Rosetta silent file (secondary structure, phi, psi, omega in degrees, C-alpha in Angstrom):
SEQUENCE: IVTEGTCNSVGYVDILEENLCRATMNDGYYNTRDQNNNNITDSEENYPIVFADGLPPGCWPVEPGAPGFEEAELPFACITPLETAVGNCTEFLPCFCKLPEYTIVTEGTCNSVGYVDILE
SCORE:     score description
SCORE:     0.000 S_00000001
   1 L     0.000  126.948  175.735  -80.960   56.564  -75.629 S_00000001
   2 E  -102.900  129.840  172.993  -82.292   57.308  -79.182 S_00000001
   3 L  -125.003    0.893  177.743  -79.736   57.255  -81.998 S_00000001
   4 L  -144.225  144.056  172.603  -82.061   57.184  -85.047 S_00000001
   5 L    75.785 -141.527 -173.941  -85.083   59.369  -85.385 S_00000001
   6 L  -141.155  160.792  170.381  -86.390   61.433  -82.397 S_00000001
   7 L   -45.776  -53.761 -157.820  -87.600   60.534  -78.731 S_00000001
   8 H   -71.426  -33.536  175.603  -91.064   61.159  -79.971 S_00000001
   9 H   -49.327  -37.054 -172.531  -90.540   59.060  -83.353 S_00000001
  10 H  -116.748   29.686  162.677  -89.903   55.805  -81.187 S_00000001
  11 L    96.532    6.502  178.318  -92.557   56.331  -78.468 S_00000001
  12 L  -109.012  177.431 -176.531  -90.661   58.280  -75.839 S_00000001
  13 E  -115.832  126.859  172.444  -90.982   61.817  -74.773 S_00000001
  14 L   -37.674  144.563  177.179  -88.406   64.779  -75.167 S_00000001
  15 L  -101.786  117.694  178.222  -86.662   66.000  -72.021 S_00000001
  16 L  -106.474  -20.578 -168.534  -87.179   69.840  -72.427 S_00000001
  17 L   -98.882  126.073 -170.616  -86.698   71.058  -69.010 S_00000001
  18 H   -62.880  -40.049 -179.862  -82.907   72.103  -68.209 S_00000001
  19 H   -61.433  -37.988  179.934  -82.952   70.836  -64.638 S_00000001
  20 H   -72.691  -38.663  168.012  -84.179   67.320  -65.697 S_00000001
  21 H   -65.301  -35.804  175.190  -81.582   67.222  -68.450 S_00000001
  22 H   -55.550  -43.329  172.100  -78.868   68.226  -66.273 S_00000001
  23 H   -62.274  -38.321  177.825  -79.657   65.387  -63.967 S_00000001
  24 H   -69.177  -47.664  174.350  -80.201   62.953  -66.707 S_00000001
  25 H   -52.828  -49.051 -173.780  -76.657   63.908  -68.110 S_00000001
  26 H   -69.882  -36.420 -171.420  -74.971   63.646  -64.716 S_00000001
  27 H   -87.792  -56.240 -160.640  -76.651   60.316  -64.005 S_00000001
  28 H   -93.090  -22.376 -174.735  -76.920   58.756  -67.344 S_00000001
  29 H  -130.375  -36.884 -177.790  -74.136   60.106  -69.422 S_00000001
  30 H   -81.205  -28.463  173.567  -71.096   61.832  -67.688 S_00000001
  31 L   -65.459  -17.435  176.550  -70.852   58.960  -65.075 S_00000001
  32 L   -91.273    5.585  179.938  -70.109   56.673  -68.087 S_00000001
  33 L  -107.339  163.628  167.161  -67.265   58.662  -69.268 S_00000001
  34 L   -72.890  107.586 -177.933  -63.629   58.880  -67.781 S_00000001
  35 H   -69.397  -35.010  176.699  -64.153   61.906  -65.787 S_00000001
  36 H   -74.476  -31.359 -176.909  -60.677   62.628  -65.038 S_00000001
  37 H   -78.054  -21.049  177.225  -59.416   62.233  -68.622 S_00000001
  38 H   -88.510  -12.938 -161.756  -62.205   64.636  -69.771 S_00000001
  39 L    57.463   38.884 -168.580  -62.002   67.028  -67.054 S_00000001
  40 L  -115.682  123.419 -178.498  -65.646   66.724  -66.344 S_00000001
  41 L  -112.928  -41.160 -175.114  -67.003   66.939  -62.698 S_00000001
  42 L  -153.341  165.474 -178.982  -70.754   67.972  -63.571 S_00000001
  43 H   -73.109  -18.846  174.013  -72.608   68.874  -66.491 S_00000001
  44 H   -53.730  -30.884 -172.117  -72.621   72.589  -65.226 S_00000001
  45 H   -86.430  -12.353 -175.640  -69.367   73.228  -66.864 S_00000001
  46 L  -153.058   87.811 -171.583  -70.132   72.729  -70.455 S_00000001
  47 L  -148.183   68.359 -176.433  -74.072   72.930  -70.913 S_00000001
  48 L   -63.420  147.114  156.586  -75.162   75.138  -73.861 S_00000001
  49 E   -97.050  123.640 -162.785  -78.820   75.682  -74.523 S_00000001
  50 L  -132.500  152.545 -178.991  -78.849   75.800  -78.212 S_00000001
  51 L  -145.601  100.944  168.878  -81.352   76.753  -80.984 S_00000001
  52 L  -156.924  160.318 -160.612  -80.115   75.931  -84.334 S_00000001
  53 L   -74.720  146.169  177.387  -81.405   74.365  -87.448 S_00000001
  54 L    92.003  -10.068 -168.830  -80.632   70.461  -87.789 S_00000001
  55 L  -104.692  146.138 -176.263  -80.344   69.733  -84.105 S_00000001
  56 L   -74.201  153.978 -175.255  -82.657   67.301  -82.394 S_00000001
  57 L   -76.675  146.945  162.899  -85.334   68.619  -79.892 S_00000001
  58 E   101.911 -143.129 -159.975  -84.661   67.747  -76.009 S_00000001
  59 E  -105.457  132.201  176.689  -81.533   66.663  -74.148 S_00000001
  60 E  -171.358  129.508  174.273  -78.409   65.164  -75.932 S_00000001
  61 E   -75.949  157.345  172.475  -74.692   65.078  -75.473 S_00000001
  62 E  -106.135  116.845 -179.479  -72.299   65.720  -78.249 S_00000001
  63 L   -74.484  149.670  174.369  -69.924   62.747  -79.068 S_00000001
  64 L   -54.549  138.628 -174.177  -66.516   63.192  -80.078 S_00000001
  65 L    74.067   17.802  178.397  -66.504   63.419  -84.094 S_00000001
  66 L   -78.368  140.015  170.059  -69.887   64.841  -84.495 S_00000001
  67 L   -53.306  120.816  175.118  -70.187   66.950  -87.678 S_00000001
  68 L   108.176  -18.314 -159.975  -70.148   70.481  -86.907 S_00000001
  69 L  -125.421    4.356 -170.212  -68.598   70.255  -83.607 S_00000001
  70 L   -51.302  -36.633  171.220  -64.927   69.443  -84.661 S_00000001
  71 L   -88.497    1.697  178.433  -63.483   72.353  -82.797 S_00000001
  72 L   -79.273  156.849  175.662  -65.477   71.993  -79.692 S_00000001
  73 L   -84.781  109.068  179.535  -64.082   70.682  -76.244 S_00000001
  74 L  -106.262  174.715  -12.486  -65.914   67.435  -76.017 S_00000001
  75 L   -84.285  172.108 -179.740  -67.714   65.769  -74.769 S_00000001
  76 E  -160.358  156.148 -172.798  -70.604   68.062  -73.487 S_00000001
  77 E  -105.708  150.163 -175.373  -74.212   68.071  -73.094 S_00000001
  78 E  -140.830  167.246  165.912  -76.892   70.583  -74.775 S_00000001
  79 E  -132.890  136.907  170.921  -80.610   71.005  -74.662 S_00000001
  80 E  -117.389   93.433 -177.426  -82.906   72.235  -77.473 S_00000001
  81 L   -77.309   42.695  174.694  -85.956   73.153  -75.326 S_00000001
  82 L  -128.744  119.205 -177.774  -88.156   73.095  -78.367 S_00000001
  83 L   -51.585  -24.502 -169.534  -90.543   70.542  -79.295 S_00000001
  84 L   -94.007    9.140  178.856  -90.494   71.939  -82.959 S_00000001
  85 L   -68.628  141.276 -171.242  -86.860   71.387  -83.429 S_00000001
  86 L  -103.302    5.323 -173.141  -86.413   69.189  -86.716 S_00000001
  87 L   -83.004  152.127  161.460  -82.990   67.285  -86.367 S_00000001
  88 L   -90.419  153.949  174.076  -82.587   63.810  -85.628 S_00000001
  89 L   -77.385  144.529 -178.676  -80.666   62.014  -82.966 S_00000001
  90 L  -127.107  179.629  169.796  -77.687   60.366  -84.169 S_00000001
  91 L   -66.733  -23.767  177.730  -74.866   58.234  -82.988 S_00000001
  92 L   -88.479  -21.150  177.937  -72.783   61.772  -82.429 S_00000001
  93 L  -133.005   73.501 -179.875  -76.000   63.303  -80.886 S_00000001
  94 L   -80.062  137.055  178.504  -77.857   60.599  -79.024 S_00000001
  95 E   -97.547  137.184  175.400  -80.784   61.845  -77.342 S_00000001
  96 E   -89.148  122.979 -163.140  -81.824   61.126  -73.922 S_00000001
  97 L  -132.176  166.092  168.179  -85.581   60.765  -73.489 S_00000001
  98 E   -81.386  158.252  170.477  -88.449   60.142  -70.882 S_00000001
  99 L   -87.090  134.459 -173.881  -90.653   57.245  -70.800 S_00000001
 100 L   -73.021  166.881  174.248  -94.231   58.576  -71.596 S_00000001
 101 L   -56.874  -38.844  176.982  -96.776   58.140  -68.822 S_00000001
 102 L  -160.691  162.176  172.842  -98.248   55.381  -70.638 S_00000001
 103 L  -153.608  167.397 -175.609  -98.325   54.121  -74.249 S_00000001
 104 L  -107.103  116.551  177.184 -100.199   51.500  -76.348 S_00000001
 105 L   -88.876  117.507 -177.664  -98.144   48.452  -77.225 S_00000001
 106 L   -98.398  -24.540  178.628  -99.363   46.718  -80.578 S_00000001
 107 L  -127.887  138.720  172.708  -96.522   44.050  -80.992 S_00000001
 108 L    80.343 -147.112  176.825  -95.308   41.882  -78.258 S_00000001
 109 L  -137.917  162.527 -177.296  -95.945   42.671  -74.714 S_00000001
 110 L   -57.786  -49.135 -178.083  -95.241   45.831  -72.511 S_00000001
 111 H   -62.764  -26.277 -168.171  -92.433   44.073  -70.756 S_00000001
 112 H   -79.388  -20.180 -179.778  -90.766   42.660  -74.198 S_00000001
 113 H   -97.242    2.959 -179.850  -90.735   46.466  -75.417 S_00000001
 114 L    97.881    7.500 -171.559  -89.226   47.917  -72.286 S_00000001
 115 L  -128.154  179.376 -172.260  -92.285   49.161  -70.417 S_00000001
 116 L  -111.586  130.885  177.290  -94.372   47.863  -67.307 S_00000001
 117 L   -67.212  154.101  173.038  -97.869   46.654  -67.392 S_00000001
 118 L   -87.496  114.481 -175.925 -100.509   48.643  -65.724 S_00000001
 119 L  -109.300   -4.505 -177.794 -101.985   46.688  -63.073 S_00000001
 120 L  -108.267    0.000    0.000 -104.095   49.001  -61.042 S_00000001
């Protein structure tokens, strides 16, 4: 989960596919919330695809208190399926990302920064 910058700016990959975002939100976001208090059983209920200036690319939920979403029924998940979106991830719009197929680590070890060594 990225809360500063974007997935790409910290070495991850944006989730731009709706089905993968939905699965990610169900596994990594909605299951961490009190489902009964929020009346959420699946991200199918509130899942807009958004194209607006200032929003981050990829897959992200809107946390309560997010500026510009004061009137929205929260929490809910969104996807901006454009790599060209220019907004940043924040504590109110945390981005869920994919690990890249591979990356070059220049400080520490692969394991120390959350990756796995390629041994084959």
